[in-house]
PDB file of C-alpha atoms in Angstrom:
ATOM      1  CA  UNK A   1     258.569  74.363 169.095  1.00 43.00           C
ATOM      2  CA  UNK A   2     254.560  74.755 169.156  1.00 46.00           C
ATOM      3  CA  UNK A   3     254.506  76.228 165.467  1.00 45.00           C
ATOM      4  CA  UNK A   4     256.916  73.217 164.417  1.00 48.00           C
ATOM      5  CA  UNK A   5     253.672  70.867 166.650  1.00 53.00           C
ATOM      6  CA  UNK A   6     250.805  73.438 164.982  1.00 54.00           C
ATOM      7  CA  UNK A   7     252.532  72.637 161.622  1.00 56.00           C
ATOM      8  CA  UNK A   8     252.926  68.906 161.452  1.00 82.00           C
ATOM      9  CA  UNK A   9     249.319  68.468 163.268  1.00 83.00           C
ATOM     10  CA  UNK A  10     248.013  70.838 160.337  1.00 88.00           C
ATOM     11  CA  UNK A  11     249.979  68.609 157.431  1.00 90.00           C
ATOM     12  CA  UNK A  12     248.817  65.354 159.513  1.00 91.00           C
ATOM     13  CA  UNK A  13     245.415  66.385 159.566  1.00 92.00           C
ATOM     14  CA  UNK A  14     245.271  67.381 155.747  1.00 93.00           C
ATOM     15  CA  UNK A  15     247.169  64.318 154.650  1.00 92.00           C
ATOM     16  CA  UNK A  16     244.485  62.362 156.303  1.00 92.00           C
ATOM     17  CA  UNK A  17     241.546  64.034 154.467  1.00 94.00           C
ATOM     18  CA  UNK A  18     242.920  64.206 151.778  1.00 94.00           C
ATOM     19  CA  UNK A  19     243.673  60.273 151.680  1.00 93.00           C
ATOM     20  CA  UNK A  20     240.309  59.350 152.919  1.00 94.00           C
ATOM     21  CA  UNK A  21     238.761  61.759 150.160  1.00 94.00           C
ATOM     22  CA  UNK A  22     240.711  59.612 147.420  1.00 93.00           C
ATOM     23  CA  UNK A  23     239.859  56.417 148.543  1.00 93.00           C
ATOM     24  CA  UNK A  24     236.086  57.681 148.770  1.00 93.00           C
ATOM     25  CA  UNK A  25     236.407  59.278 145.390  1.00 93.00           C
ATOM     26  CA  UNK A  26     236.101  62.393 146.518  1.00 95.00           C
ATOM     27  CA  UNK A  27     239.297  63.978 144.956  1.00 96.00           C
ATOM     28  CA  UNK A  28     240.497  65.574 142.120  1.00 96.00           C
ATOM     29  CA  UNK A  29     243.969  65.615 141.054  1.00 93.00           C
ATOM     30  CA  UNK A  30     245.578  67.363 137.746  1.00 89.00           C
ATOM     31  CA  UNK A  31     245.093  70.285 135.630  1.00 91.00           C
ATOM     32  CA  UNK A  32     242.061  69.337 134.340  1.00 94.00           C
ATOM     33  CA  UNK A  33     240.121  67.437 136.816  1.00 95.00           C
ATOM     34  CA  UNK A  34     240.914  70.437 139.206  1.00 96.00           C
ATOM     35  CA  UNK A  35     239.478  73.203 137.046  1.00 96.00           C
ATOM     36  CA  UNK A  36     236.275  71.028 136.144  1.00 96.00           C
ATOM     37  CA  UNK A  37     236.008  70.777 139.785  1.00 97.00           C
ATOM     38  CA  UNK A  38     236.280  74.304 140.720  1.00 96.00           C
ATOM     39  CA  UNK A  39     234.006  75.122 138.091  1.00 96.00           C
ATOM     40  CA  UNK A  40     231.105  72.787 138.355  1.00 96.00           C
ATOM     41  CA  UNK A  41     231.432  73.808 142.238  1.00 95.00           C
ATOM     42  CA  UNK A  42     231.561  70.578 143.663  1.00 96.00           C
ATOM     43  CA  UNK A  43     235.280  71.419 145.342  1.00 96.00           C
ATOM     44  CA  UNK A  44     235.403  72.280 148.830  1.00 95.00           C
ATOM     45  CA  UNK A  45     238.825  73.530 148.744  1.00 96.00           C
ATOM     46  CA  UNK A  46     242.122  72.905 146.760  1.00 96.00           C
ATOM     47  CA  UNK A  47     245.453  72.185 147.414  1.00 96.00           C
ATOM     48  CA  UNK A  48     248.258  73.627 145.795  1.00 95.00           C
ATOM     49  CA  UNK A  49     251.967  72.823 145.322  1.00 94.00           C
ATOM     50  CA  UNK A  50     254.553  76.002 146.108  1.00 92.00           C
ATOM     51  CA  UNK A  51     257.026  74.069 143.622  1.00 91.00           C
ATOM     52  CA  UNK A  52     255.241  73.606 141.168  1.00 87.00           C
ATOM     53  CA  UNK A  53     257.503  74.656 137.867  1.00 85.00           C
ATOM     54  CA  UNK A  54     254.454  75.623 135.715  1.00 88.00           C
ATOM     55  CA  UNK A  55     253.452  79.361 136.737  1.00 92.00           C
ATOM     56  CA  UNK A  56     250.983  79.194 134.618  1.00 93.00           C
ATOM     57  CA  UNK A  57     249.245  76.665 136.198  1.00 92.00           C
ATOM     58  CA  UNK A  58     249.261  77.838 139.502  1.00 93.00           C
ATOM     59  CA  UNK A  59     247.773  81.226 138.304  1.00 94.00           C
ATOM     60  CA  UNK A  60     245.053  79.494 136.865  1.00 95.00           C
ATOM     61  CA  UNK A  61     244.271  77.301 139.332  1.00 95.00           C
ATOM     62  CA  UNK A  62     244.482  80.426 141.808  1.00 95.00           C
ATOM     63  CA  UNK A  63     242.586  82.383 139.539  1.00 96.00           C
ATOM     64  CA  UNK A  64     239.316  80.344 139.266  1.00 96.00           C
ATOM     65  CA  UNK A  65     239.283  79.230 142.911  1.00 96.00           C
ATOM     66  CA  UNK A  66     239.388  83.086 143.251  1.00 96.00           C
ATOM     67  CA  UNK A  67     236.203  83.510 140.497  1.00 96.00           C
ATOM     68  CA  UNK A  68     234.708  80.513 142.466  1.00 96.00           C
ATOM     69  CA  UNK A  69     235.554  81.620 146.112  1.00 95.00           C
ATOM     70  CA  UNK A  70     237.198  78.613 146.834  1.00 95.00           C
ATOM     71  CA  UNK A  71     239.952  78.842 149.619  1.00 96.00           C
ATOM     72  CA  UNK A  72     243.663  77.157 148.191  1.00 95.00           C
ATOM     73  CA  UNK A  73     245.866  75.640 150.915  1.00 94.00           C
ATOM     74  CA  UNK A  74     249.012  75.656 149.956  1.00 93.00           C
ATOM     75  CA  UNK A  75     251.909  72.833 150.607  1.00 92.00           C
ATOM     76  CA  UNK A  76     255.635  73.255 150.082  1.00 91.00           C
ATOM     77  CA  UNK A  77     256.333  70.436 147.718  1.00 90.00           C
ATOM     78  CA  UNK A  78     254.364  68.726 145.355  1.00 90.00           C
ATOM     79  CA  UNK A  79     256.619  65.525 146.037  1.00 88.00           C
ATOM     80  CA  UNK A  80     254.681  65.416 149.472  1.00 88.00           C
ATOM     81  CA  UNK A  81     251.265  65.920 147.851  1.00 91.00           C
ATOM     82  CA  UNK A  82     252.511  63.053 145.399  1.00 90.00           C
ATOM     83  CA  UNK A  83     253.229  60.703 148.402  1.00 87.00           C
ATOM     84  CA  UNK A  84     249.847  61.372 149.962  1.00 89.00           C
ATOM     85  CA  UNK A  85     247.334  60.433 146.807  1.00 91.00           C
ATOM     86  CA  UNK A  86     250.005  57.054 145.782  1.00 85.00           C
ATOM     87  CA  UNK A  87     251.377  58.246 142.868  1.00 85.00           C
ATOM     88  CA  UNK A  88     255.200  58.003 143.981  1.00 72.00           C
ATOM     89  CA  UNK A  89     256.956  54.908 144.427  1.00 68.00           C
ATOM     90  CA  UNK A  90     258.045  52.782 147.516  1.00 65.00           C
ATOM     91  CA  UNK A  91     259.849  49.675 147.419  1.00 59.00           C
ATOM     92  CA  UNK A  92     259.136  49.406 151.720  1.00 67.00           C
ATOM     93  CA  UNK A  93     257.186  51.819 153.916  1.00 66.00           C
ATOM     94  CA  UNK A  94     260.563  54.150 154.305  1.00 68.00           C
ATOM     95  CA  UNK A  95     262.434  53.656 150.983  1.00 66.00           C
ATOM     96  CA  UNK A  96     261.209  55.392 147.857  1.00 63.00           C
ATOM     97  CA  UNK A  97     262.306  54.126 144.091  1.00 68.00           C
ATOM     98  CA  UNK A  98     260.628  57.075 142.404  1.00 71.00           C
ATOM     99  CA  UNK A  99     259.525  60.469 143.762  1.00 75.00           C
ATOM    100  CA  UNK A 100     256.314  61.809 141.555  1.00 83.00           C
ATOM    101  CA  UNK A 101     255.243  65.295 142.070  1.00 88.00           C
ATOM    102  CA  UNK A 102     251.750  66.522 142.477  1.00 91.00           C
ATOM    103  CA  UNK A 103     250.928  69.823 141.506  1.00 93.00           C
ATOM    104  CA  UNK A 104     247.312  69.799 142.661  1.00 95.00           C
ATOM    105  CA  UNK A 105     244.202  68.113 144.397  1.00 96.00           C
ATOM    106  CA  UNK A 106     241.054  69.514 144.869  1.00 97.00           C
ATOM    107  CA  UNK A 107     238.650  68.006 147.755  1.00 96.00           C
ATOM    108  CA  UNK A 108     234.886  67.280 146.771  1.00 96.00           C
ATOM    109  CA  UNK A 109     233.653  66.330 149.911  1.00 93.00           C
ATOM    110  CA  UNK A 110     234.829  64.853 153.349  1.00 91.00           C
ATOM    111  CA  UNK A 111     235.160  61.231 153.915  1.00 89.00           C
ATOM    112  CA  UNK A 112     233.227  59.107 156.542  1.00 89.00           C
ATOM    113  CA  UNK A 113     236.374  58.310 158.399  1.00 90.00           C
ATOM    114  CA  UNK A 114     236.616  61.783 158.815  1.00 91.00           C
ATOM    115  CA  UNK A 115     236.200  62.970 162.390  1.00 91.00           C
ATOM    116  CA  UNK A 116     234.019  66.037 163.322  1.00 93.00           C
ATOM    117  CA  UNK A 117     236.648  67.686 165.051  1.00 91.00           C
ATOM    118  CA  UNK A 118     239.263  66.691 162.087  1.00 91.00           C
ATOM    119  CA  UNK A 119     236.129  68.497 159.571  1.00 92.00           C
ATOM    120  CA  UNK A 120     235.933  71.366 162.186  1.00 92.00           C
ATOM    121  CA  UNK A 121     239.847  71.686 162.286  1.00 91.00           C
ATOM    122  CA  UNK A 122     240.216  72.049 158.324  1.00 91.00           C
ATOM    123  CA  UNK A 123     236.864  73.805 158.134  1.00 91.00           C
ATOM    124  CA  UNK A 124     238.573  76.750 159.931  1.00 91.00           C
ATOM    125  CA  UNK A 125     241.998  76.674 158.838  1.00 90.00           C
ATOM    126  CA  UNK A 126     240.176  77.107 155.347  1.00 87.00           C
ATOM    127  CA  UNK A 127     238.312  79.950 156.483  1.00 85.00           C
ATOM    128  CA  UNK A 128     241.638  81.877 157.603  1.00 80.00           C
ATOM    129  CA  UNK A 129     242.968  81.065 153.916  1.00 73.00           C
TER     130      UNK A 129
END
């Protein structure tokens, strides 16, 4: 039961940063804008997709966040990631017309909404990554 609490305050807590960093323009999202981020060292971390169907992709993403020691957090689906950053669909709060998968974001920089203890909270998660 706590991991199940742990996990969803973890997923809460990302989803939250990682929505605040959009609507700041602080995030990356896609192939490309990921990589450019990761190399011009202006991401603090990334998040990556489990399912995404492309293994190529993840490797490279992996690979230069490994180059650029940048920690990856990792999500199960990409549909979720999708959800968080507006691409999918809703036609109400609960029903979804379309489903769009993310593969991956990368985050610049925190928000202002962003509490200190929700910056201290994913500051060191990301160090345990």
């Amino acid at each position: 039961m706590a991991e199940v609490e742990q996990l969803s305050e973890e997923l809460t807590t990302l989803k939250r940063v990682v929505q605040t960093s959009l609507h700041r323009g602080q995030l990356s999202k896609g192939v490309h804008e990921v990589c450019k981020a990761i190399e011009s060292k202006q991401a603090k971390f990334i998040v990556l997709a489990d399912d995404c169907s492309e293994e190529t992709y993840k490797k490279l993403v992996v690979a230069l966040a490994k180059q650029f020691q940048i920690p990856v957090w990792r999500v199960e689906k990409g549909a979720l990631l999708g959800e968080w950053i507006g691409i999918s669909k809703f036609l109400t709060k609960t029903k979804k017309i379309k489903s769009r998968k993310c593969s991956s974001v990368a985050v610049k920089d925190f928000a202002i909404e962003v509490s200190e203890a929700e910056k201290q909270f994913i500051e060191d998660k990301i160090k345990g990554l």
